[in-house]
Coordinates of C-alpha atoms in Angstrom, one line a residue:
X1193 CA -14.8 3.9 98.8
X1194 CA -12.8 3.0 102.4
X1195 CA -13.1 -0.7 102.2
X1196 CA -12.0 -0.4 98.4
X1197 CA -9.0 1.8 99.3
X1198 CA -8.2 -0.5 102.1
X1199 CA -7.9 -3.4 100.0
X1200 CA -5.6 -2.0 97.2
X1201 CA -3.0 -4.7 97.5
X1202 CA -4.4 -8.3 96.3
X1203 CA -3.1 -11.2 95.6
X1204 CA -3.6 -10.2 91.7
X1205 CA -1.3 -7.1 92.5
X1206 CA 1.4 -9.4 94.1
X1207 CA 1.3 -11.6 91.4
X1208 CA 1.4 -8.8 88.9
X1209 CA 4.3 -7.5 90.7
X1210 CA 6.0 -11.3 91.0
X1211 CA 5.6 -11.9 87.0
X1212 CA 6.6 -8.2 86.4
X1213 CA 9.9 -8.6 88.2
X1214 CA 10.6 -11.7 86.6
X1215 CA 9.9 -10.4 83.0
X1216 CA 12.5 -7.4 84.0
X1217 CA 15.0 -9.5 85.5
X1218 CA 14.7 -11.6 82.1
X1219 CA 15.9 -8.8 79.7
X1220 CA 18.3 -6.9 81.6
X1221 CA 20.0 -9.6 82.7
X1222 CA 22.4 -9.6 79.6
X1223 CA 22.4 -6.1 78.8
X1224 CA 25.8 -5.7 80.1
X1225 CA 27.3 -8.8 78.3
X1226 CA 25.9 -7.3 75.1
X1227 CA 27.9 -4.8 73.8
X1228 CA 31.7 -7.2 74.3
X1229 CA 29.4 -10.0 72.7
X1230 CA 28.9 -8.2 69.8
X1231 CA 32.3 -7.2 70.0
X1232 CA 33.6 -10.2 69.5
X1233 CA 31.5 -10.8 66.4
X1234 CA 33.4 -7.8 64.4
X1235 CA 30.9 -5.9 65.1
X1236 CA 31.8 -3.5 67.6
X1237 CA 30.4 -0.5 65.7
X1238 CA 27.1 -1.5 65.9
X1239 CA 27.1 -1.1 70.0
X1240 CA 24.5 2.1 69.9
X1241 CA 22.6 -0.6 68.2
X1242 CA 22.1 -3.3 70.7
X1243 CA 19.8 -1.0 72.7
X1244 CA 18.4 1.6 69.7
X1245 CA 17.1 -1.1 67.7
X1246 CA 15.8 -2.6 70.8
X1247 CA 13.6 0.1 71.6
X1248 CA 12.8 0.8 68.3
X1249 CA 10.6 -2.7 67.6
X1250 CA 9.5 -1.9 71.9
X1251 CA 8.3 1.9 70.1
X1252 CA 6.9 0.3 67.4
X1253 CA 4.8 -2.5 69.3
X1254 CA 3.4 0.1 71.1
X1255 CA 0.3 1.4 69.3
X1256 CA -0.8 -2.5 68.3
X1257 CA 0.3 -3.3 71.8
X1258 CA -2.5 -0.5 73.4
X1259 CA -5.0 -1.6 71.1
X1260 CA -4.7 -5.3 71.5
X1261 CA -5.1 -4.3 75.0
X1262 CA -8.3 -2.3 75.2
X1263 CA -10.1 -5.0 72.5
X1264 CA -8.7 -8.3 73.8
X1265 CA -7.8 -8.3 77.2
X1266 CA -4.8 -7.2 79.2
X1267 CA -3.3 -11.3 80.2
X1268 CA -3.0 -12.2 76.5
X1269 CA -0.9 -8.8 75.8
X1270 CA 1.3 -9.5 78.9
X1271 CA 1.9 -13.2 78.1
X1272 CA 2.7 -12.4 75.2
X1273 CA 5.7 -10.2 75.9
X1274 CA 7.4 -12.8 78.3
X1275 CA 6.8 -15.4 75.6
X1276 CA 9.2 -13.0 72.8
X1277 CA 11.6 -13.2 76.4
X1278 CA 11.7 -16.3 76.6
X1279 CA 12.1 -17.2 73.2
X1280 CA 14.7 -15.2 72.5
X1281 CA 16.5 -15.7 75.2
X1282 CA 16.7 -19.2 73.7
X1283 CA 18.1 -18.5 70.8
X1284 CA 21.3 -15.4 71.6
X1285 CA 23.0 -18.8 72.3
X1286 CA 22.7 -20.0 68.1
X1287 CA 23.6 -16.4 66.9
X1288 CA 27.4 -16.3 65.5
X1289 CA 26.6 -13.3 63.2
X1290 CA 26.9 -9.4 63.5
X1291 CA 23.4 -9.4 61.4
X1292 CA 21.7 -11.8 62.5
X1293 CA 22.1 -10.4 66.9
X1294 CA 21.0 -7.2 65.5
X1295 CA 18.2 -9.0 64.2
X1296 CA 17.2 -10.8 67.0
X1297 CA 17.6 -8.2 69.4
X1298 CA 14.7 -6.0 66.8
X1299 CA 13.3 -8.8 67.5
X1300 CA 13.3 -9.5 71.2
X1301 CA 12.3 -5.3 71.7
X1302 CA 8.5 -5.9 71.0
X1303 CA 8.5 -8.3 74.7
X1304 CA 9.0 -4.6 76.4
X1305 CA 6.8 -3.5 73.2
X1306 CA 3.7 -5.0 75.0
X1307 CA 4.1 -6.4 78.4
X1308 CA 4.3 -2.8 80.0
X1309 CA 1.5 -1.2 78.4
X1310 CA -1.1 -4.4 79.0
X1311 CA 0.4 -4.5 82.9
X1312 CA -0.2 -0.7 83.6
X1313 CA -3.4 -0.8 82.1
X1314 CA -4.2 -4.1 84.8
X1315 CA -2.9 -2.1 87.5
X1316 CA -5.4 1.2 86.5
X1317 CA -8.6 -1.8 86.2
X1318 CA -7.7 -2.9 90.2
X1319 CA -6.5 0.3 91.7
X1320 CA -8.5 3.8 92.9
X1321 CA -7.3 6.5 90.8
X1322 CA -6.5 8.5 93.8
X1323 CA -4.0 5.3 95.2
X1324 CA -2.0 4.3 91.5
X1325 CA 0.8 6.6 92.3
X1326 CA 1.0 4.4 95.3
X1327 CA 0.6 1.0 93.5
X1328 CA 2.8 2.2 90.5
X1329 CA 6.4 3.0 93.2
X1330 CA 5.3 -0.5 94.2
X1331 CA 5.4 -2.2 91.4
X1332 CA 8.4 -0.3 90.1
X1333 CA 9.6 -1.5 93.2
X1334 CA 9.5 -5.2 91.7
X1335 CA 10.0 -4.2 88.4
X1336 CA 13.4 -2.2 89.3
X1337 CA 14.8 -4.7 92.0
X1338 CA 14.2 -7.1 88.8
X1339 CA 16.1 -4.8 86.8
X1340 CA 18.9 -4.9 89.6
X1341 CA 19.7 -8.1 90.3
X1342 CA 19.4 -9.2 86.4
X1343 CA 22.4 -7.1 85.4
X1344 CA 24.1 -8.6 88.6
X1345 CA 23.1 -12.3 87.8
X1346 CA 24.2 -12.0 84.5
X1347 CA 27.6 -10.7 84.8
X1348 CA 28.2 -13.7 87.5
X1349 CA 27.0 -16.0 85.1
X1350 CA 29.3 -14.6 82.6
X1351 CA 32.1 -14.4 84.4
X1352 CA 32.0 -18.1 86.1
X1353 CA 29.9 -20.0 83.9
X1354 CA 30.3 -18.9 80.1
X1355 CA 27.4 -16.4 78.1
X1356 CA 25.4 -19.7 76.9
X1357 CA 23.9 -19.9 80.7
X1358 CA 23.2 -16.6 81.3
X1359 CA 21.0 -16.2 78.4
X1360 CA 19.4 -19.7 78.9
X1361 CA 18.9 -18.6 82.3
X1362 CA 17.5 -15.4 81.4
X1363 CA 14.6 -17.5 79.6
X1364 CA 14.1 -19.7 82.0
X1365 CA 13.0 -16.1 84.5
X1366 CA 10.7 -15.5 81.5
X1367 CA 9.1 -18.9 81.4
X1368 CA 8.3 -18.6 85.2
X1369 CA 6.9 -14.3 84.0
X1370 CA 4.3 -16.7 82.5
X1371 CA 3.9 -19.4 84.4
X1372 CA 2.8 -16.5 86.8
X1373 CA 0.3 -14.1 84.4
X1374 CA -2.1 -18.1 83.8
X1375 CA -2.9 -17.3 87.1
X1376 CA -4.4 -13.7 87.1
X1377 CA -8.0 -13.0 85.9
X1378 CA -9.0 -10.9 82.8
X1379 CA -10.2 -6.7 84.1
X1380 CA -11.7 -6.0 80.9
X1381 CA -15.0 -5.9 80.8
X1382 CA -16.4 -8.4 78.5
X1383 CA -18.7 -5.2 76.8
X1384 CA -15.6 -3.9 75.9
X1385 CA -14.0 -7.1 74.2
X1386 CA -13.1 -7.7 71.1
X1387 CA -12.7 -11.5 68.9
X1388 CA -9.4 -11.8 67.5
X1389 CA -8.7 -10.5 64.0
X1390 CA -6.4 -9.3 62.2
X1391 CA -8.2 -6.1 61.6
X1392 CA -7.0 -5.7 64.8
X1393 CA -3.8 -4.8 63.6
X1394 CA -5.1 -2.2 61.1
X1395 CA -3.5 0.9 63.8
X1396 CA -4.5 4.9 62.5
X1397 CA -3.0 7.8 63.9
X1398 CA -5.3 7.7 66.7
X1399 CA -3.8 4.1 67.9
X1400 CA -0.2 6.0 68.1
X1401 CA -1.3 8.3 69.7
X1402 CA -3.2 9.7 73.0
X1403 CA -3.2 13.4 72.7
X1404 CA -4.4 14.3 76.3
X1405 CA -1.0 12.4 77.1
X1406 CA 0.8 15.1 75.6
X1407 CA 3.0 16.6 78.2
X1408 CA 3.4 13.0 80.1
X1409 CA 5.0 12.3 76.9
X1410 CA 7.1 15.1 76.0
X1411 CA 8.3 15.3 79.2
X1412 CA 9.1 11.4 79.6
X1413 CA 11.3 12.0 75.7
X1414 CA 13.3 14.4 77.1
X1415 CA 14.2 12.5 80.4
X1416 CA 14.1 9.1 78.9
X1417 CA 17.5 10.0 76.6
X1418 CA 19.7 9.6 80.1
X1419 CA 18.8 6.3 79.9
X1420 CA 19.7 5.5 76.1
X1421 CA 23.5 7.0 77.3
X1422 CA 23.3 5.2 80.8
X1423 CA 22.3 1.8 79.0
X1424 CA 24.8 2.0 76.1
X1425 CA 27.8 3.9 78.0
X1426 CA 28.2 2.9 81.0
X1427 CA 29.5 -0.7 80.5
X1428 CA 32.3 0.2 79.3
X1429 CA 32.7 3.3 81.6
X1430 CA 32.7 1.1 84.3
X1431 CA 35.9 -0.8 83.1
X1432 CA 37.6 2.6 82.8
X1433 CA 37.6 2.6 86.3
X1434 CA 38.4 -1.0 87.0
X1435 CA 35.0 -2.0 88.0
X1436 CA 34.9 -6.7 86.6
X1437 CA 31.1 -6.6 87.6
X1438 CA 29.0 -4.2 84.5
X1439 CA 26.2 -4.4 86.4
X1440 CA 27.1 -3.4 89.3
X1441 CA 26.2 0.9 88.2
X1442 CA 22.8 -0.4 87.9
X1443 CA 22.6 -2.6 91.2
X1444 CA 23.7 0.8 92.6
X1445 CA 21.1 3.2 90.3
X1446 CA 18.4 0.2 91.4
X1447 CA 18.9 0.3 95.3
X1448 CA 18.5 4.2 95.1
X1449 CA 15.3 3.3 93.2
X1450 CA 13.9 0.9 95.3
X1451 CA 14.5 2.7 98.2
X1452 CA 12.6 6.2 96.9
X1453 CA 9.8 3.7 95.5
X1454 CA 9.6 1.9 99.1
X1455 CA 9.7 5.7 101.3
X1456 CA 8.0 8.1 98.9
X1457 CA 5.3 5.9 97.4
X1458 CA 2.5 8.2 98.0
X1459 CA 3.8 11.4 97.4
X1460 CA 3.5 12.1 93.7
X1461 CA -0.7 11.3 95.0
X1462 CA -0.1 13.8 98.1
X1463 CA 1.9 16.5 96.5
X1464 CA 0.6 16.5 93.2
X1465 CA 2.6 14.7 90.0
X1466 CA 4.1 17.8 88.6
X1467 CA 6.0 18.9 91.6
X1468 CA 7.7 15.3 91.9
X1469 CA 8.3 15.5 88.9
X1470 CA 10.2 18.3 89.5
X1471 CA 12.1 16.8 92.3
X1472 CA 13.4 13.9 89.6
X1473 CA 13.9 16.1 86.7
X1474 CA 16.5 18.1 89.2
X1475 CA 18.1 15.5 90.7
X1476 CA 18.4 13.9 86.6
X1477 CA 20.2 16.9 85.5
X1478 CA 22.5 16.3 88.4
X1479 CA 23.6 13.2 87.5
X1480 CA 24.2 13.1 84.1
X1481 CA 26.5 16.1 84.4
X1482 CA 28.0 14.2 87.0
X1483 CA 28.5 11.7 84.5
X1484 CA 30.3 13.9 82.2
X1485 CA 32.9 14.5 84.6
X1486 CA 36.1 12.2 83.6
X1487 CA 35.1 9.2 85.0
X1488 CA 36.0 7.6 88.6
X1489 CA 34.7 5.3 91.1
X1490 CA 33.0 8.0 93.2
X1491 CA 31.5 10.1 90.6
X1492 CA 30.0 6.7 89.2
X1493 CA 28.6 5.6 93.0
X1494 CA 27.1 9.5 93.5
X1495 CA 25.4 9.6 89.8
X1496 CA 24.2 5.9 90.0
X1497 CA 22.5 7.0 93.0
X1498 CA 21.4 10.7 92.1
X1499 CA 19.6 8.9 88.6
X1500 CA 18.8 6.2 90.6
X1501 CA 16.7 8.7 93.2
X1502 CA 15.2 10.5 89.3
X1503 CA 13.8 7.7 88.2
X1504 CA 12.4 5.8 91.4
X1505 CA 10.2 9.4 91.7
X1506 CA 9.6 9.9 88.3
X1507 CA 8.3 6.2 86.5
X1508 CA 5.4 5.6 89.0
X1509 CA 4.5 9.4 88.9
X1510 CA 5.0 9.6 84.8
X1511 CA 2.4 6.4 84.8
X1512 CA 0.0 8.0 87.3
X1513 CA -0.4 10.8 85.5
X1514 CA -1.3 9.4 82.4
X1515 CA -4.2 7.4 83.9
X1516 CA -5.3 10.8 85.3
X1517 CA -5.5 12.2 82.2
X1518 CA -6.3 9.0 80.0
X1519 CA -10.3 8.4 78.9
X1520 CA -11.1 5.2 80.9
X1521 CA -11.8 3.5 77.9
X1522 CA -8.6 3.9 75.8
X1523 CA -6.4 3.5 79.3
X1524 CA -4.4 0.8 76.8
X1525 CA -3.6 2.9 74.0
X1526 CA -2.6 6.2 76.5
X1527 CA -0.4 3.8 78.3
X1528 CA 1.2 2.7 74.7
X1529 CA 1.4 6.6 73.8
X1530 CA 3.2 6.8 76.9
X1531 CA 5.8 4.0 76.4
X1532 CA 6.6 5.5 72.8
X1533 CA 7.4 8.2 74.6
X1534 CA 9.8 6.2 76.2
X1535 CA 11.3 3.8 73.6
X1536 CA 11.8 7.4 71.8
X1537 CA 13.5 8.6 74.4
X1538 CA 16.0 5.9 75.2
X1539 CA 16.4 4.6 71.4
X1540 CA 17.5 8.1 70.3
X1541 CA 20.4 8.2 73.9
X1542 CA 21.3 4.8 72.7
X1543 CA 21.7 5.8 68.9
X1544 CA 23.4 8.8 69.5
X1545 CA 25.6 8.3 72.2
X1546 CA 27.1 4.8 70.3
X1547 CA 27.8 6.6 67.2
X1548 CA 29.6 9.7 69.0
X1549 CA 31.6 7.1 71.2
X1550 CA 32.6 4.7 68.9
X1551 CA 35.4 3.2 70.9
X1552 CA 37.1 6.2 71.6
X1553 CA 37.2 6.8 75.5
X1554 CA 37.3 10.9 75.5
X1555 CA 34.4 10.8 73.7
X1556 CA 31.8 9.3 76.8
X1557 CA 30.9 12.5 78.8
X1558 CA 29.7 14.4 75.5
X1559 CA 26.2 12.4 75.5
X1560 CA 25.9 12.8 79.0
X1561 CA 26.2 16.4 78.8
X1562 CA 23.2 16.5 76.3
X1563 CA 21.3 14.1 78.3
X1564 CA 22.0 17.1 81.4
X1565 CA 21.1 20.0 79.2
X1566 CA 17.4 17.7 77.8
X1567 CA 17.0 17.0 81.6
X1568 CA 17.3 20.5 82.3
X1569 CA 15.0 20.9 79.0
X1570 CA 11.9 19.5 80.9
X1571 CA 12.5 21.2 83.8
X1572 CA 11.7 24.4 82.4
X1573 CA 8.7 22.7 81.0
X1574 CA 7.5 21.1 84.2
X1575 CA 7.6 24.7 85.7
X1576 CA 5.6 26.5 83.2
X1577 CA 3.2 23.3 83.7
X1578 CA 2.7 24.3 87.0
X1579 CA 1.6 27.6 86.8
X1580 CA -0.5 26.9 84.4
X1581 CA -2.3 23.5 85.9
X1582 CA -4.2 23.0 89.5
X1583 CA -1.9 20.2 91.3
X1584 CA -5.6 18.0 91.2
X1585 CA -3.9 15.0 89.2
X1586 CA -1.2 16.6 88.2

């Protein structure tokens, strides 16, 4: 056991991290520019759909990706997600109507509906249970870095070389992710593998929801609502304070997130999942309530730091908590359930904030205030969970 603990950071793990970095950079690179891109087509009233449709498909894909991950393997499902990113990135420059754009966003969502599910299952396969929080934190550093660098690169490319170049570079990042994945060995035991068939796409309720991780599901939805609000409203909020690079907020947020993941990677393994999530919720509600105040450069910077610290703690902890609660034969299903909650929270947050906003800047604080209230509810629930459960595994 000691030897296994000392070798958790293997070549396959680092390859997985690098692939995740490229994948995250690929799909996040275009996000800050999409609201203006859609508005230029005459679809400003559909801005909330940019993220909502993406996350809707991601959520709908989760039961299938979870089942396929548990039956045909982790690597093929990861590769499929990156392939979707690669193809969609090359199609964006060819789209010139609102409805075609929204359809493409709907299809693009399959990428994040598949790759993260299989990635988390792969990590659970190669990392000892009591160090999964640390490993998820390290993986999260690469993912967060990609999501930070992506928007900044995307906005820079859009400003100096045009939107088409930004889309093509996004596609190339996804292609690089695919190439790296091809070097990974499959971790699903041969005894558990099934041949690919259309029957695998027959889904029932047990494939959609893993009841063992219900507590994770609830907390994730309540916290993820804030992400939908942030990605929908922050591009326009940054313009109100004079920031020309719409990815700057996400860069600050990610730096804070990486700092937490780097220096506190072992915190949930050492102190328990719930105590760490309680801290995360406190930072999240503070960040959201701050964004509900009149926008200024200083409030944006501080809120980005608080928001980043929150997700730096919560993302790896929620993933580790899920693997703690899940049955080893249903790891893909459990991770899919967790990500369904993530997409539901993001999608609802994006849709409601876009619906409430409608281009009226005075409406921006309201969705952020609601996000803060939901984070407060999550905090209360976690405090009640802590009273009823022991620290081990939570």
